[in-house]
Short mmCIF file of C-alpha atoms in Angstrom, two decimals:
data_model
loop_
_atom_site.label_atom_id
_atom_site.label_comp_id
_atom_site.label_asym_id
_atom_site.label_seq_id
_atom_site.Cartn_x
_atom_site.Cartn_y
_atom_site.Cartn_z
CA UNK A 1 158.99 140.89 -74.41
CA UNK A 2 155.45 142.13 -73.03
CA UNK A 3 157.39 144.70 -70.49
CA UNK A 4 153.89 145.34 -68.12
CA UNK A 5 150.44 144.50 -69.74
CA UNK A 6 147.63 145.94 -67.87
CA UNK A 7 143.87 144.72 -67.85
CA UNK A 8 141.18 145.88 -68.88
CA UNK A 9 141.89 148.63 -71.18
CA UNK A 10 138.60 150.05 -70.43
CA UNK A 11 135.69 149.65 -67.90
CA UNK A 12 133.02 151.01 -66.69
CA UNK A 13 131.09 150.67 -63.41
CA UNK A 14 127.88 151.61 -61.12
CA UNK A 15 129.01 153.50 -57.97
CA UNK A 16 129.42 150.16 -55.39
CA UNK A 17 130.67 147.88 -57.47
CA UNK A 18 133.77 145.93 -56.92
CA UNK A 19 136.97 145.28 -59.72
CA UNK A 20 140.44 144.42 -59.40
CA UNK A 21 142.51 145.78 -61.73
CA UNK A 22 145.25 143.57 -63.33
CA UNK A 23 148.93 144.46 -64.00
CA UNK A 24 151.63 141.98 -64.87
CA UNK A 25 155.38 142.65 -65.81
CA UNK A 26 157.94 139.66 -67.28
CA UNK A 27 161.03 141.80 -66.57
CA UNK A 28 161.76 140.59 -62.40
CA UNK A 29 161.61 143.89 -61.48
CA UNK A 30 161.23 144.66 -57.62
CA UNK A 31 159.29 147.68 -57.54
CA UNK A 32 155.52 147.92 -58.95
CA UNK A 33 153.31 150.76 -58.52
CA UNK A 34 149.90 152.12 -59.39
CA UNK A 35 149.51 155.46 -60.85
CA UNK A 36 146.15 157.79 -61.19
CA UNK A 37 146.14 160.38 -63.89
CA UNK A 38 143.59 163.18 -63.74
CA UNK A 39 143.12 166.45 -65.56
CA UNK A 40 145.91 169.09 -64.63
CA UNK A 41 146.95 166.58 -61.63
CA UNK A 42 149.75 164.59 -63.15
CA UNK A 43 150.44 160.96 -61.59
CA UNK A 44 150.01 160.43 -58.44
CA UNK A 45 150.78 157.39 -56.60
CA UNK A 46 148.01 155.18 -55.45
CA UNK A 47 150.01 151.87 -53.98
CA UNK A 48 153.60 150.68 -54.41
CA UNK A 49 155.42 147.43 -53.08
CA UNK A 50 158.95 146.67 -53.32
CA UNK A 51 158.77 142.76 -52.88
CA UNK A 52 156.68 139.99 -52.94
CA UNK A 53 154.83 140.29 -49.83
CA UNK A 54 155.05 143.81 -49.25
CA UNK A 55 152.95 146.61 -49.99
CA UNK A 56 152.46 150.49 -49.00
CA UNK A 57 150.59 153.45 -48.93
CA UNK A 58 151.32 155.97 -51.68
CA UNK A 59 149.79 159.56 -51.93
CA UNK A 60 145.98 158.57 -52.65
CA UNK A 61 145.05 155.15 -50.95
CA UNK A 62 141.78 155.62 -49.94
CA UNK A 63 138.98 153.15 -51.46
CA UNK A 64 142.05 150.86 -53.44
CA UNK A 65 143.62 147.34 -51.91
CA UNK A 66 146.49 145.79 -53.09
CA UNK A 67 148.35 142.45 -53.17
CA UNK A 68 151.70 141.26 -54.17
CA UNK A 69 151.61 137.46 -54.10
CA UNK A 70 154.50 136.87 -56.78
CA UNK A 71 156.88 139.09 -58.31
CA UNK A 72 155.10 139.38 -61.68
CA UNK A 73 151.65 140.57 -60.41
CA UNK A 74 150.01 143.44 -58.58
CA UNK A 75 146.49 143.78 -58.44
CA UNK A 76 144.27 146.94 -57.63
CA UNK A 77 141.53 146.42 -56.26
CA UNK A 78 138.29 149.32 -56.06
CA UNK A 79 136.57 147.84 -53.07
CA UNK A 80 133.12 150.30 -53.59
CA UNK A 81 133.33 152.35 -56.51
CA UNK A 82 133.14 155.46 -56.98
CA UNK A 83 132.54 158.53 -58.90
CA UNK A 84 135.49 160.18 -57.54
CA UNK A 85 137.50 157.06 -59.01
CA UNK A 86 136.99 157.85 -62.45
CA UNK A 87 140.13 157.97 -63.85
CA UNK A 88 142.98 156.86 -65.98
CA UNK A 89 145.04 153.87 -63.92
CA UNK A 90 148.80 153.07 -64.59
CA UNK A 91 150.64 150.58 -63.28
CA UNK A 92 154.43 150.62 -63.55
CA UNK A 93 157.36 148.81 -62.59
CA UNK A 94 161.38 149.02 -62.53
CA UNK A 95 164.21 147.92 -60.80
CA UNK A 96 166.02 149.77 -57.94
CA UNK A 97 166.99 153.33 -59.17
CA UNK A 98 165.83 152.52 -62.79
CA UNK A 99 163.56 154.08 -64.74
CA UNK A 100 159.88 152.54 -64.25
CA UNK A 101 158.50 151.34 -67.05
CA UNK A 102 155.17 151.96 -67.88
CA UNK A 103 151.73 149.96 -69.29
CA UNK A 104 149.30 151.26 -71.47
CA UNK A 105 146.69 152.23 -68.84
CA UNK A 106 142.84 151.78 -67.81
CA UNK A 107 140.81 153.84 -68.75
CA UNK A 108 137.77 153.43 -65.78
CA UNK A 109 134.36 155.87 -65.78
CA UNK A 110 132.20 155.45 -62.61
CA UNK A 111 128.50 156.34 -63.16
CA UNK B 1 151.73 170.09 -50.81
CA UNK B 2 153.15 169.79 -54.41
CA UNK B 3 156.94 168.76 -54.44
CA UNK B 4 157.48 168.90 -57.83
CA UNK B 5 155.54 171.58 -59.98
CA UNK B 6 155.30 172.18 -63.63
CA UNK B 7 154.04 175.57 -63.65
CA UNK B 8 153.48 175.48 -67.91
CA UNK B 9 149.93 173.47 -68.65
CA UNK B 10 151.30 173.90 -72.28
CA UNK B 11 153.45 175.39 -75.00
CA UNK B 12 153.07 175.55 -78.18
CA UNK B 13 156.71 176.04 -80.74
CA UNK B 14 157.18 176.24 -84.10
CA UNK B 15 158.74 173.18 -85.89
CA UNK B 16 162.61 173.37 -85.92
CA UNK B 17 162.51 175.77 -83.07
CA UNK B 18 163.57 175.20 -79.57
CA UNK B 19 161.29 173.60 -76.86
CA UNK B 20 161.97 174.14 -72.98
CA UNK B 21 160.03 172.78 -70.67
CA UNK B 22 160.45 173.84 -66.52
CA UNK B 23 160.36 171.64 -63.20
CA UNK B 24 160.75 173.26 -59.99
CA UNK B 25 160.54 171.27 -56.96
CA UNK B 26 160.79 171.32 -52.88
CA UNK B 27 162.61 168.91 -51.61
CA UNK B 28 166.41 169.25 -52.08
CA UNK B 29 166.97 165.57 -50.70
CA UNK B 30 165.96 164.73 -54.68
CA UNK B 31 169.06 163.44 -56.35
CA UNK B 32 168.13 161.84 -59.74
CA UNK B 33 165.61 163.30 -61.64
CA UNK B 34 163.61 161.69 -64.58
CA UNK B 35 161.90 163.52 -67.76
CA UNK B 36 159.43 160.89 -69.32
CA UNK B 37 157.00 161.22 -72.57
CA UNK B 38 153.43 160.42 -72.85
CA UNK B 39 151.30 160.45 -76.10
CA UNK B 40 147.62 159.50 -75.83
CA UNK B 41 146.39 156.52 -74.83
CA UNK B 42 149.38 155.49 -74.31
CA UNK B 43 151.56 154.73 -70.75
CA UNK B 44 154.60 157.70 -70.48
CA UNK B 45 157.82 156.23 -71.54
CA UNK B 46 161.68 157.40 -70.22
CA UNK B 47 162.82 160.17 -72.00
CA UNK B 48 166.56 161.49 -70.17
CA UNK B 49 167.45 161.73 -66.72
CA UNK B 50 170.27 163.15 -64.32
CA UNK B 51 171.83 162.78 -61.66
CA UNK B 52 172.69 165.75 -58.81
CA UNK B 53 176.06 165.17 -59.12
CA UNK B 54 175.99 166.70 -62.75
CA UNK B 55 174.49 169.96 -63.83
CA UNK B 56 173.73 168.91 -67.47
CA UNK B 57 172.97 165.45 -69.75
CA UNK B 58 172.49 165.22 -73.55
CA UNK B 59 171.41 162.34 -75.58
CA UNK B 60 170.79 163.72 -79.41
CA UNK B 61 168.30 166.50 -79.62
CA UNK B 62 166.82 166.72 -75.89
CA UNK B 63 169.18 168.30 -72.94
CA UNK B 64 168.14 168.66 -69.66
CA UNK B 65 170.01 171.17 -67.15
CA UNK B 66 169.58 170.65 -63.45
CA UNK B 67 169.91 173.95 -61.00
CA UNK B 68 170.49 172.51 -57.77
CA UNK B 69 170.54 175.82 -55.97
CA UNK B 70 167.49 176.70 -57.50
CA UNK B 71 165.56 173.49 -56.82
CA UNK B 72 164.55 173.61 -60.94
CA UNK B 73 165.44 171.47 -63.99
CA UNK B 74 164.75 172.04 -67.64
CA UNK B 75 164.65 169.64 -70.51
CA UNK B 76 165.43 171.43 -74.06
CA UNK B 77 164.52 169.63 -77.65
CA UNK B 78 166.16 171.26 -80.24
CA UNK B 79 165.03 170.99 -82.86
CA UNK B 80 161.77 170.50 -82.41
CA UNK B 81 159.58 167.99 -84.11
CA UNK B 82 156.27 167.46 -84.75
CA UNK B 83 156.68 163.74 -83.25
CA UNK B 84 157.52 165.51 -80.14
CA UNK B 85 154.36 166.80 -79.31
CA UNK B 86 153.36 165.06 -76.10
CA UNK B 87 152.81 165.59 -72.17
CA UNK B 88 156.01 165.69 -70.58
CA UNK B 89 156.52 164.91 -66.76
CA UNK B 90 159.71 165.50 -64.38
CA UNK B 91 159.79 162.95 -61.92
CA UNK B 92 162.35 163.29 -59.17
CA UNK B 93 163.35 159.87 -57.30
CA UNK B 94 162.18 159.72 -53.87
CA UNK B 95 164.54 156.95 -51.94
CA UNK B 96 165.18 154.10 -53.57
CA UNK B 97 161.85 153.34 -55.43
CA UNK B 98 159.37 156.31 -55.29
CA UNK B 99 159.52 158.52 -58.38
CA UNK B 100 157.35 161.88 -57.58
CA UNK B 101 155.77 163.38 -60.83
CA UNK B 102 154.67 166.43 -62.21
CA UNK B 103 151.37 167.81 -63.28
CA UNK B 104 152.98 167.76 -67.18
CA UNK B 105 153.76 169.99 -69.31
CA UNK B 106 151.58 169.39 -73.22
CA UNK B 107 153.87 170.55 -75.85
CA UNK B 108 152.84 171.00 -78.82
CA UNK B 109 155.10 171.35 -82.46
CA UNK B 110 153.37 173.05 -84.74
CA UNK B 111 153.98 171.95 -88.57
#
């Protein structure tokens, strides 16, 4: 059982450039979510959708896109990086009321 | 605004000792709260939660106490290990879905 794989593990950009982020989870779960973590900040939500189809805003939107196409992947995308977007990325998932489980992270430096 | 603050960046207990970590929050619509772990390089994983309708959980060596009144919850490990030093988050559920977290708390168990 993979639970939610997240790729790359690391990346690195130049300030402009595009990525999509990729998160997967094998357990059905409903809700998916994207995390940033930064330095005395905690985890603060990026974008979160509930279904396939649907998508919203969390705390810290600005400069990421998302999808939800199927239940098992949600995609961030960086539309123009930049520096400001350096950061640790976690995506997470879980089913109503549940605890969210958790991938390992990327780990993304903007220069 | 923060809704849910961890006002501790760190602490630092001896090895066998008790460890409490603090979460104070805003919002007294909050009815389930979450503590989860996170070691390095790693995604945080569930550690113990409660409900509002209770005003204390165990499960082996970590409590956590929930003062309604207050707006603050604690989580205790006693006794302390040095495979307990971690960041710890509170993470209060917000509706259905949303899980709001901390800024951490870094505990550290010293040998």
């Amino acid at each position: 059982n993979a639970g939610v794989t997240q790729t790359p593990k690391f990346q690195v950009l130049k300030t402009g450039q595009s990525m999509t982020l990729q998160c997967a989870q094998d357990m059905n779960h409903e809700y998916m979510s994207w995390y940033r973590q930064d330095p005395g900040m905690g985890l603060r939500l990026i974008h979160y959708s509930v279904g396939a189809g649907i998508t919203d805003q969390g705390e810290v939107p600005n400069g990421y896109n998302v999808s939800r196409s199927t239940t098992e992947d949600f995609p961030l995308r960086l539309l123009s990086a930049a520096p400001s977007q350096t950061s640790v990325y976690f995506c997470a998932s879980s089913s109503p009321g549940q605890p969210q489980h958790f991938g390992d992270g990327t780990r993304l430096s903007i220069l | 605004d923060q809704q849910v603050k961890q006002n501790s960046p760190s602490l630092s207990v001896q090895e066998g000792r008790i460890s409490i970590l603090n979460c104070d929050y805003t919002n007294s619509m909050f009815d389930y709260f979450l503590w989860y772990k996170k070691y390095p390089a790693e995604g945080p994983t569930f550690l113990i939660s409660i409900s509002s309708i209770k005003d204390k959980n165990e499960d082996g060596r970590f409590t956590v106490f929930l003062n309604k009144s207050a707006k603050h919850l604690s989580l205790h490990i006693v006794p302390s290990q040095p495979g307990d030093s971690a960041v710890y988050f509170c993470a209060p559920l917000s509706g259905t879905y949303k899980y709001i977290f901390g800024t951490g708390t870094r505990l550290k168990v010293l040998a």
